[in-house]
CSV table of C-alpha atoms in Angstrom, one decimal:
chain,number,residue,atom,x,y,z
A,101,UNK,CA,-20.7,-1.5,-7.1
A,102,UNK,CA,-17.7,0.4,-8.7
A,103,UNK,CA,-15.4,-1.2,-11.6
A,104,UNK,CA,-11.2,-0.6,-11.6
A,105,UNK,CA,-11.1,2.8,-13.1
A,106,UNK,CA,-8.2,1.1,-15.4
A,107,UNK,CA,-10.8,-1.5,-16.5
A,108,UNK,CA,-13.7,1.7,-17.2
A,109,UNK,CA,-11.1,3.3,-18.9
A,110,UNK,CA,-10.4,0.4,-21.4
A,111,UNK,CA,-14.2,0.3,-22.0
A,112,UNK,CA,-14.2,4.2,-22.6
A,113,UNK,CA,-11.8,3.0,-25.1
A,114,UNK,CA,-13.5,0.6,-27.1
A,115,UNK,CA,-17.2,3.0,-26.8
A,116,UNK,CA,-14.4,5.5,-28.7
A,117,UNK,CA,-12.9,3.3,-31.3
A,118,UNK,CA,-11.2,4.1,-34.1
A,119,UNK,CA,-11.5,7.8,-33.2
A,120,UNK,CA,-8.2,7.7,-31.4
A,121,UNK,CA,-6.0,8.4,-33.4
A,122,UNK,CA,-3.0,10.7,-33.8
A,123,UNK,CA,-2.8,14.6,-34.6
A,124,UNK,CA,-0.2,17.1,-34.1
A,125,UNK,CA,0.3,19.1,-31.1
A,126,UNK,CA,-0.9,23.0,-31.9
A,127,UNK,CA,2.4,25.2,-32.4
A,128,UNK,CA,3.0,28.5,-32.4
A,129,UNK,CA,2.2,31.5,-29.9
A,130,UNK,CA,4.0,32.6,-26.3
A,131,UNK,CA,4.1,29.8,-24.6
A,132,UNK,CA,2.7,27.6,-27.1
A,133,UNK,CA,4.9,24.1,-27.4
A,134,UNK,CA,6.2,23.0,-31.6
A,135,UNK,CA,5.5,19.6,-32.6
A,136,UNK,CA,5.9,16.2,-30.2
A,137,UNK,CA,9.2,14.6,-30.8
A,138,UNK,CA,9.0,10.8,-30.1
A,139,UNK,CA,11.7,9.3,-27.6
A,140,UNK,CA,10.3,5.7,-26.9
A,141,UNK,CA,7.4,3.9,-28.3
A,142,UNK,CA,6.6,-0.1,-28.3
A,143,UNK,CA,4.3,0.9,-24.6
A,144,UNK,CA,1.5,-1.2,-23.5
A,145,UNK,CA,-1.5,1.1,-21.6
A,146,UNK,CA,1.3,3.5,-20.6
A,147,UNK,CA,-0.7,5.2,-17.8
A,148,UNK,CA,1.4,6.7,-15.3
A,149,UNK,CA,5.3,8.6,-16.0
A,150,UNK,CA,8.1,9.7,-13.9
A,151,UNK,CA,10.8,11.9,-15.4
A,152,UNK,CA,14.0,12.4,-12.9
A,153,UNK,CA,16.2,15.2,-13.3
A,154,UNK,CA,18.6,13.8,-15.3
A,155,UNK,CA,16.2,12.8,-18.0
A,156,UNK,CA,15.8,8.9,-17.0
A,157,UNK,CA,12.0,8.0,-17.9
A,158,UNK,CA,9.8,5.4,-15.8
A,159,UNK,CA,7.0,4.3,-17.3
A,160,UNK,CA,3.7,2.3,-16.2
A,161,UNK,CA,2.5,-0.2,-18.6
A,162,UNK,CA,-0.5,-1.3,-16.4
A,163,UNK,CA,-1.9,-4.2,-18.3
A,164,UNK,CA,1.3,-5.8,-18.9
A,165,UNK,CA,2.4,-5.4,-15.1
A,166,UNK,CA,5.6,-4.3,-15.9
A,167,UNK,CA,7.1,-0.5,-14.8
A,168,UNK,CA,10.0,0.1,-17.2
A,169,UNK,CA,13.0,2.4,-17.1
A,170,UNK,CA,13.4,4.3,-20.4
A,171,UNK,CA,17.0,6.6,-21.0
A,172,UNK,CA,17.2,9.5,-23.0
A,173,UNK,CA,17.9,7.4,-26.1
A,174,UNK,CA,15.0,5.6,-26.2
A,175,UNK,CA,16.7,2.3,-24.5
A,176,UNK,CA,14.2,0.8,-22.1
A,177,UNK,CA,14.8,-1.7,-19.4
A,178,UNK,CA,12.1,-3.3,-16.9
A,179,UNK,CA,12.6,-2.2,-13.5
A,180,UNK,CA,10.0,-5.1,-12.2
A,181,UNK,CA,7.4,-7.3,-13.8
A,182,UNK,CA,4.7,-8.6,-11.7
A,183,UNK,CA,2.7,-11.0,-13.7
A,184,UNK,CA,-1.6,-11.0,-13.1
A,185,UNK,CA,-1.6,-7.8,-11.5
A,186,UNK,CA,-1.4,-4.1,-12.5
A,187,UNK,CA,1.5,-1.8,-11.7
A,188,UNK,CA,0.9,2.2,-12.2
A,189,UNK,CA,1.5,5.2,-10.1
A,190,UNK,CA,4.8,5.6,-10.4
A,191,UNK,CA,7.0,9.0,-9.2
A,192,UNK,CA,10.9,9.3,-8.6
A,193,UNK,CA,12.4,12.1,-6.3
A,194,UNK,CA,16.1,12.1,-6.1
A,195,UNK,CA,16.7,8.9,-7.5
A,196,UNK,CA,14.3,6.7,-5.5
A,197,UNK,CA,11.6,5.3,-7.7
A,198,UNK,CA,8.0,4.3,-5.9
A,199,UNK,CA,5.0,2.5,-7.6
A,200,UNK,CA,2.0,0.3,-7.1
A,201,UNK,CA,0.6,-2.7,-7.4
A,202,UNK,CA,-2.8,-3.7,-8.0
A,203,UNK,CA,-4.3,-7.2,-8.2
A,204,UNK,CA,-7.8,-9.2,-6.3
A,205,UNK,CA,-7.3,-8.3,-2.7
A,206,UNK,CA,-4.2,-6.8,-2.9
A,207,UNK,CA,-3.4,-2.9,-3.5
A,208,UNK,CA,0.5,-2.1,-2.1
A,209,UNK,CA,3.3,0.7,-2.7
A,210,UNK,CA,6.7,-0.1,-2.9
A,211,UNK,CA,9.8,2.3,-3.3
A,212,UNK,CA,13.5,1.4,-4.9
A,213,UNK,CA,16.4,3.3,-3.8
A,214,UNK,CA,19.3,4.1,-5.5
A,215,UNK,CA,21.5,0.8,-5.3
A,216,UNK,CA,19.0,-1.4,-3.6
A,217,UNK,CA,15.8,-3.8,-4.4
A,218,UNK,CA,12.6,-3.2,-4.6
A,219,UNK,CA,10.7,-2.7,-0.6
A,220,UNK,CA,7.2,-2.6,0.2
A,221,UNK,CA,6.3,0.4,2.3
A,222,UNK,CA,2.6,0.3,2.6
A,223,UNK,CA,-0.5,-2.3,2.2
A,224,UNK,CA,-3.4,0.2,1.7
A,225,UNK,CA,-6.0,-2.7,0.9
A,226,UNK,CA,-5.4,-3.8,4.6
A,227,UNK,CA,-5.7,-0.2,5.7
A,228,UNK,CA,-8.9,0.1,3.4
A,229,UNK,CA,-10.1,-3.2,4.9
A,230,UNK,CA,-10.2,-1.9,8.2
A,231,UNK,CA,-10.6,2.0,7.4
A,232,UNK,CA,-12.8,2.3,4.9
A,233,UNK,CA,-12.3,6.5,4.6
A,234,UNK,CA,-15.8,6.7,2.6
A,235,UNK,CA,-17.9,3.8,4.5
A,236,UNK,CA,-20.3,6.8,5.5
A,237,UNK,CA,-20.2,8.9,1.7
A,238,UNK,CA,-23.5,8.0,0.2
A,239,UNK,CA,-23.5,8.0,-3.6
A,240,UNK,CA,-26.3,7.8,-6.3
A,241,UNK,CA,-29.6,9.3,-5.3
A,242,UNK,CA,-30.2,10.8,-2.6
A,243,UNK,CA,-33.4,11.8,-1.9
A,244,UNK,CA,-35.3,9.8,-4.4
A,245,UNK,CA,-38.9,8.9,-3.3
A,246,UNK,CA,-38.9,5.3,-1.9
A,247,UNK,CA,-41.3,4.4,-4.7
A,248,UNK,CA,-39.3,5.2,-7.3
A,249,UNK,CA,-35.7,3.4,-5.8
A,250,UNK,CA,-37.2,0.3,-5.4
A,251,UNK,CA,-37.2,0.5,-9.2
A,252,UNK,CA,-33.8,-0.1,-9.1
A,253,UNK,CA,-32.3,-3.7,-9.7
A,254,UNK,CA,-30.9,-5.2,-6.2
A,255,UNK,CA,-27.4,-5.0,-8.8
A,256,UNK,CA,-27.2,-1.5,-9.3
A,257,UNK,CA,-29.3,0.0,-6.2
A,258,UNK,CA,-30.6,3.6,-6.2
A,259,UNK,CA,-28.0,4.2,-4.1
A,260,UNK,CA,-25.2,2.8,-1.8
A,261,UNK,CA,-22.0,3.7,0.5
A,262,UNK,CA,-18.3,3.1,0.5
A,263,UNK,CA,-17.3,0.0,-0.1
A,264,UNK,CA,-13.9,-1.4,1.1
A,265,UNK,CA,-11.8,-1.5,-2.7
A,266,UNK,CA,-8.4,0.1,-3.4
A,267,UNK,CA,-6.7,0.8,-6.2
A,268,UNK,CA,-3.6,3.3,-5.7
A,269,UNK,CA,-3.3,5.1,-8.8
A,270,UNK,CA,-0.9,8.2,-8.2
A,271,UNK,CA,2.4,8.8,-5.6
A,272,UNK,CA,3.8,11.8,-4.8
A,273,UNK,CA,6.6,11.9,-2.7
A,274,UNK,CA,6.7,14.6,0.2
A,275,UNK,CA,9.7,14.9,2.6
A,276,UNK,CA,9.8,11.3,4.7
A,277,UNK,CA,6.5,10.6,3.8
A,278,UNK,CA,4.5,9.6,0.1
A,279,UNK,CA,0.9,10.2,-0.6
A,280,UNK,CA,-1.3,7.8,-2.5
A,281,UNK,CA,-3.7,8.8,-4.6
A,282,UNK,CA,-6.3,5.9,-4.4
A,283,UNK,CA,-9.3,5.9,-7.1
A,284,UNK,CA,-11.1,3.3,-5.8
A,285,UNK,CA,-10.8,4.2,-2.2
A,286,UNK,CA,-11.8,8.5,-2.8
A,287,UNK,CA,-9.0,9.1,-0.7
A,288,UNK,CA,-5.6,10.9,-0.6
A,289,UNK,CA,-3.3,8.3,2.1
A,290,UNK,CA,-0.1,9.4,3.3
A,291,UNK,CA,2.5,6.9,3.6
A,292,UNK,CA,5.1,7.2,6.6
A,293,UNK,CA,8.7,6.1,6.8
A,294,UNK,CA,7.6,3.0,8.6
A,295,UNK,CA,4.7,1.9,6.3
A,296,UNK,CA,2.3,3.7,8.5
A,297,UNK,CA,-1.0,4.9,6.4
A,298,UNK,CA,-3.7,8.1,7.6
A,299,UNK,CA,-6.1,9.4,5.7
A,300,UNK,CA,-5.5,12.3,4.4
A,301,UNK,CA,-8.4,13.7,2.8
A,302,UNK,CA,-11.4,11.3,2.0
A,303,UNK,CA,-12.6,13.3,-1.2
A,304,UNK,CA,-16.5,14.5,-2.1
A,305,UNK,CA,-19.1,12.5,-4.5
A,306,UNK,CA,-19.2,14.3,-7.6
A,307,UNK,CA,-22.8,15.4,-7.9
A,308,UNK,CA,-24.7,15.7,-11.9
A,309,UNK,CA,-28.3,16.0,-12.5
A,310,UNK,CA,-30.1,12.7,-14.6
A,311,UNK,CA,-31.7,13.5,-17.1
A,312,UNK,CA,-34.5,11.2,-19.1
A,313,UNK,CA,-32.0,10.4,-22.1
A,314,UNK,CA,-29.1,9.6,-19.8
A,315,UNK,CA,-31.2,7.3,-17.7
A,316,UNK,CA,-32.8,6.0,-20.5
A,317,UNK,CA,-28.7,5.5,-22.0
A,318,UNK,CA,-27.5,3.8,-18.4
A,319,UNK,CA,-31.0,1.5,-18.6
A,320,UNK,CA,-32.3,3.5,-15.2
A,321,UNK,CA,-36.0,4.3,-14.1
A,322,UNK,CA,-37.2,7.6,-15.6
A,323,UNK,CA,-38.6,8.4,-12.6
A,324,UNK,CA,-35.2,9.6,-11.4
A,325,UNK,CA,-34.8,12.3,-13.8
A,326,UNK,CA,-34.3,15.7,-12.7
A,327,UNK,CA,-32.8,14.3,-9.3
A,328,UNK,CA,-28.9,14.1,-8.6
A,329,UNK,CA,-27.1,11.2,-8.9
A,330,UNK,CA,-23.5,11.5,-6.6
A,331,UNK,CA,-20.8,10.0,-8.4
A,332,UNK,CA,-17.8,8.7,-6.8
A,333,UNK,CA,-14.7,11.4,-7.3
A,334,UNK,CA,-12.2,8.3,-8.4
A,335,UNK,CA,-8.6,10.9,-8.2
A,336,UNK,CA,-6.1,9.3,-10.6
A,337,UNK,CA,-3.4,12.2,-10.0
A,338,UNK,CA,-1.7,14.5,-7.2
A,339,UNK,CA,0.9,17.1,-7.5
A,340,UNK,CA,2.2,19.6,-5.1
A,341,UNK,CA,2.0,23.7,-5.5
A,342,UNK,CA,4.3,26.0,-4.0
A,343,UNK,CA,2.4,26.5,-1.3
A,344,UNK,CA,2.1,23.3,-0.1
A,345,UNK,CA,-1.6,22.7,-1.4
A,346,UNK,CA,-1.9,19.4,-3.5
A,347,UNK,CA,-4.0,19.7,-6.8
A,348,UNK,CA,-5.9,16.4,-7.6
A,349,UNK,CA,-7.6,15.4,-11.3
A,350,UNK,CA,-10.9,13.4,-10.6
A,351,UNK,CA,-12.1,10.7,-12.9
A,352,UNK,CA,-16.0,10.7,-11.4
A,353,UNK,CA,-17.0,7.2,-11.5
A,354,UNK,CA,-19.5,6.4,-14.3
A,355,UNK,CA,-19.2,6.6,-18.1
A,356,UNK,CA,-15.6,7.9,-18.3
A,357,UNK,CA,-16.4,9.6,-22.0
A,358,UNK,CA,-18.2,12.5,-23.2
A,359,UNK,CA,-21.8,10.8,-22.9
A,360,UNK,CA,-22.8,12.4,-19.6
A,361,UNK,CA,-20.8,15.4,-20.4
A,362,UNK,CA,-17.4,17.0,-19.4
A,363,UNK,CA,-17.9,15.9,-15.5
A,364,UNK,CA,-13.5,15.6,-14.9
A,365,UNK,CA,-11.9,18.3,-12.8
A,366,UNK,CA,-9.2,19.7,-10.7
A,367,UNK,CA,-9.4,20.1,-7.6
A,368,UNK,CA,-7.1,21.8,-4.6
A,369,UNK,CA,-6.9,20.2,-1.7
A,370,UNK,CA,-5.5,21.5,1.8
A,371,UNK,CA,-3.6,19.0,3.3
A,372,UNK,CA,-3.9,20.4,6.7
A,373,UNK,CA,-7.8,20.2,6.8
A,374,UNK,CA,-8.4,17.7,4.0
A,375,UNK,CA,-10.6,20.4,2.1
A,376,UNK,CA,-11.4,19.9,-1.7
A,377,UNK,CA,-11.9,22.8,-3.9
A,378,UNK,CA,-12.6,22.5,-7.3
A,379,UNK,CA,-10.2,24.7,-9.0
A,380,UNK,CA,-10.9,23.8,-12.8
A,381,UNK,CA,-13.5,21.7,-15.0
A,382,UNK,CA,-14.7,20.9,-18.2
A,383,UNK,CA,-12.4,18.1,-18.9
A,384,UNK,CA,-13.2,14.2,-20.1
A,385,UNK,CA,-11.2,11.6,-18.6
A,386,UNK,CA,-8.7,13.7,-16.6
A,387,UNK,CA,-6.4,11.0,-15.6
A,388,UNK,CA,-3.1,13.4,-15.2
A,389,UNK,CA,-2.0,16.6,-14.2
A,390,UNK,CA,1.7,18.5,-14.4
A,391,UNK,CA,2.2,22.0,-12.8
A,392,UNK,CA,3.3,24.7,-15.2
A,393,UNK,CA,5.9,27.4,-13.6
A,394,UNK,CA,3.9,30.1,-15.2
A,395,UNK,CA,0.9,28.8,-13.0
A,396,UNK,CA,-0.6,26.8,-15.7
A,397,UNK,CA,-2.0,23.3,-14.8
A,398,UNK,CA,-1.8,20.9,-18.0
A,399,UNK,CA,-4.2,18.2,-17.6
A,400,UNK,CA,-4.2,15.3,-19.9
A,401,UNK,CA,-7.9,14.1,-21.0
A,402,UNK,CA,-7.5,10.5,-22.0
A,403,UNK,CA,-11.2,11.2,-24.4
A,404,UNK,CA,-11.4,14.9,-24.3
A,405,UNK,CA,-11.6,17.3,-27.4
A,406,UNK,CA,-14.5,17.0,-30.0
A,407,UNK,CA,-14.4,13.3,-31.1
A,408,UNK,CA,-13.1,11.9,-28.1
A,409,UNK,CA,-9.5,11.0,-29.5
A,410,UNK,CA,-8.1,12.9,-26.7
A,411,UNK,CA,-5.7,15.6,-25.8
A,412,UNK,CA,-3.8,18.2,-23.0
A,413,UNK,CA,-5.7,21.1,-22.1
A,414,UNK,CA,-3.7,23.8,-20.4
A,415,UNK,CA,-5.7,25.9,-17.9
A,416,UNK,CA,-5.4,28.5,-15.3
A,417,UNK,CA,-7.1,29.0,-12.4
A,418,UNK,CA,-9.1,31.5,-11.3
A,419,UNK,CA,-9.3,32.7,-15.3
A,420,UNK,CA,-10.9,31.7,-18.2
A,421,UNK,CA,-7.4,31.0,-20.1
A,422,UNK,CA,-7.7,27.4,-21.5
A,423,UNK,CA,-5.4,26.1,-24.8
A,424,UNK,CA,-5.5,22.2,-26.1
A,425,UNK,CA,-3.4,20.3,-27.2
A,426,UNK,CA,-4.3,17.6,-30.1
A,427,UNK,CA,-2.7,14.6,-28.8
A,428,UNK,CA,-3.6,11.2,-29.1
A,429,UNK,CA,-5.0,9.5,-25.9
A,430,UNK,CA,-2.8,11.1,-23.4
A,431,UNK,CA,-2.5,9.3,-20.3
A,432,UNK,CA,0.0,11.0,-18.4
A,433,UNK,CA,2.3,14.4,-18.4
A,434,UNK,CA,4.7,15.5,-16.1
A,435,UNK,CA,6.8,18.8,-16.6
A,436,UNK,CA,10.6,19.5,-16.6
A,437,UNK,CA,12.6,22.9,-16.8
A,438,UNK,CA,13.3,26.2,-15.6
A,439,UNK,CA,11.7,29.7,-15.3
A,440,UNK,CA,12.8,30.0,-18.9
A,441,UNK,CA,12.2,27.2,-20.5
A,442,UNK,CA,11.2,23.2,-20.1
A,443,UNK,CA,9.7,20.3,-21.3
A,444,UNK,CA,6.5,18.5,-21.1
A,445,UNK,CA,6.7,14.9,-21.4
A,446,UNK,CA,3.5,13.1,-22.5
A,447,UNK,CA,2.6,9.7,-23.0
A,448,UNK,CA,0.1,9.4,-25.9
A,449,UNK,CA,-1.1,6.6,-27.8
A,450,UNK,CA,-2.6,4.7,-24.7
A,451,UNK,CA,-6.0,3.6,-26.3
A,452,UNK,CA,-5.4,3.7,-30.0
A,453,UNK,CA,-8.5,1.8,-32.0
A,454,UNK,CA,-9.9,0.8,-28.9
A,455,UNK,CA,-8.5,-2.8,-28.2
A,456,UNK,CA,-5.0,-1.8,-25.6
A,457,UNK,CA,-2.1,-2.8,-27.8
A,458,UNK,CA,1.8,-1.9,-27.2
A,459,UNK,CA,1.7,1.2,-29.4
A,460,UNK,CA,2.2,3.6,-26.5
A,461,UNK,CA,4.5,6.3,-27.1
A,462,UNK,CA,6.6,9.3,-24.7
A,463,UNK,CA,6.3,12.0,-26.6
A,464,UNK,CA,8.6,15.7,-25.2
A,465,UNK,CA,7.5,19.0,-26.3
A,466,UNK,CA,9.8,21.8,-25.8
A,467,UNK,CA,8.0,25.2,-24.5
A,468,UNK,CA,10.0,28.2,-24.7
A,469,UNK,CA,10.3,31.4,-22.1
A,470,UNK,CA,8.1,31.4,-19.2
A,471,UNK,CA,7.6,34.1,-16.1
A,472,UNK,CA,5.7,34.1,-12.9
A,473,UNK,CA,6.3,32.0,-9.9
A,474,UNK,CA,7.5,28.5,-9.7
A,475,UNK,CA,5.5,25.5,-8.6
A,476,UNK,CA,8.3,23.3,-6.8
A,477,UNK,CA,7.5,20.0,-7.1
């Protein structure tokens, strides 16, 4: 029923076009970042980032299969090329890099240690196969009238559950164990030391009401209009806060642009309970998220802002603060510094004129003084 979010994103792309293309960052203002400086360009789909603490760059380039190693210079160096399948979600924490592969029938995490090769520590498309987290979640309509879903072509059905599909798109290391976040399975997995997987949280459809043009749009019976349609939630991010709660973007499954509206948010999850609440919205194709120390959550929208060329909106919860920065088709950002100062490092460029092409940039922007607590990572 459900397309690899990486492949709905590339059509997002091309419905965009031309329209993504590049702008400057806004400058200026407490806690406002100057202008994006450029340290490595030449990327291919550059979806996912990990920045260690000594400034080493790993980089996703999910189409071409390859997860690179980029210095502070700019010199880049592939860490390992897997050729036919995708490789993303890749994190670092104290020198160990972990990341994902993706191909038909075949979804797996692997770590590298510091000196060593690269080890598989988990299948999650075997776990998936025989787990299925959201085999009883029911998406699409729900309580349409039997005569109007049997409208529906046997293709796309009124609605349907689960289906056994996983594609890991975020890691996030945690102690001895690393949680996956899976967009295709609508689950958070944690990974023990021994390759065991549990689900962690199987997440909630994303519910918006039809209405006749967007029906119309999506070539579905106007008799549905009015009625909720449950989306899958598709997370394509998790970081940790300081208090242990993990903060998930959601990519809700459907038209990943602006044509059903701003449906992308950010949700908190307890990771004792498995409980999703959504903590911020408003956001088109939220594929990334960094924690701020000042409490901030930047959020890279890969089609947001007014013609869909994308950029990072800064929010914080529980208020109506919410800045933007104009940057081309961020895909991912992940945050490095201090109380005092730090870096945001952004991958831009992902989906420039619509066709993927290896014009992918990192991009740092410096942010000055910042106060309030720290999100440790």
């Amino acid at each position: 029923m459900k397309r690899s979010p990486v492949a709905l994103l590339g059509a997002a792309a091309l419905v965009a076009g031309s329209a993504l293309f590049s702008s400057p960052a806004a400058a200026g203002g407490h806690g406002q970042p100057g202008s994006p400086r450029t340290v490595a360009d030449g990327l291919l789909t550059p979806l996912k980032l990990a920045v260690s603490q000594h400034g080493r760059m790993y980089v996703s380039q999910n189409f071409a299969g390859e997860l690179t190693r980029i210095l502070p210079n700019g010199t880049k160096t592939p860490v390992v090329t897997v050729p036919g399948e995708e490789v993303g979600g890749v994190s670092e924490h104290r020198g160990t890099v972990y990341w994902t592969t993706t191909g038909e029938g075949s979804a797996k995490v692997f770590a590298q240690r510091p000196g060593r090769g690269p080890q598989q520590i988990a299948d999650l498309f075997a776990y998936e196969s025989t787990r299925n987290p959201d085999a009883r979640t029911t998406y699409g309509f729900r309580d349409l009238p039997q005569a109007c879903a049997a409208q529906f072509p046997a293709s796309s059905p009124a609605s349907y559950t689960g289906i056994v599909e996983s594609h890991p798109y975020a890691t996030l290391p945690a102690g001895r164990r690393t949680l996956v976040a899976d967009a295709a399975a609508n689950a958070i997995f944690s990974v023990g030391p021994r390759g065991q997987v549990r689900t962690l949280a199987t997440l909630p459809a994303v519910g918006t009401v039809a209405t006749a043009e967007a029906l119309q749009a999506q070539g579905m019976p106007a008799c549905a209009a009015g009625h909720t349609y449950y989306f899958e939630f598709v997370p394509t991010d998790i970081e940790r806060g300081r208090d242990g709660s993990l903060y998930v973007t959601s990519l809700p499954g459907g038209p990943e642009d602006a044509s059903l509206g701003a449906r992308g948010g950010v949700f908190k999850i307890d990771p004792r309970s498995g409980q999703a609440r959504k903590v911020a919205g408003g956001f088109v194709g939220a594929v990334d998220l960094a924690l701020l120390p000042d409490g901030r959550i930047a959020v890279a929208e890969l089609f947001g802002g007014a013609d869909g060329a994308g950029q990072v909106t800064m929010v914080r919860p529980r208020s109506s603060y919410r800045r933007t920065l104009d940057l081309a088709s961020p895909a991912a950002v992940e945050w490095k510094g201090s109380r005092r100062h730090g870096s945001l490092y952004v991958t831009t460029d992902t989906f420039t004129g619509g066709e993927p092409a290896p014009v992918g940039k990192v991009q740092v922007l410096s942010f000055g003084s910042h106060r309030k607590h720290h999100h440790r990572r």
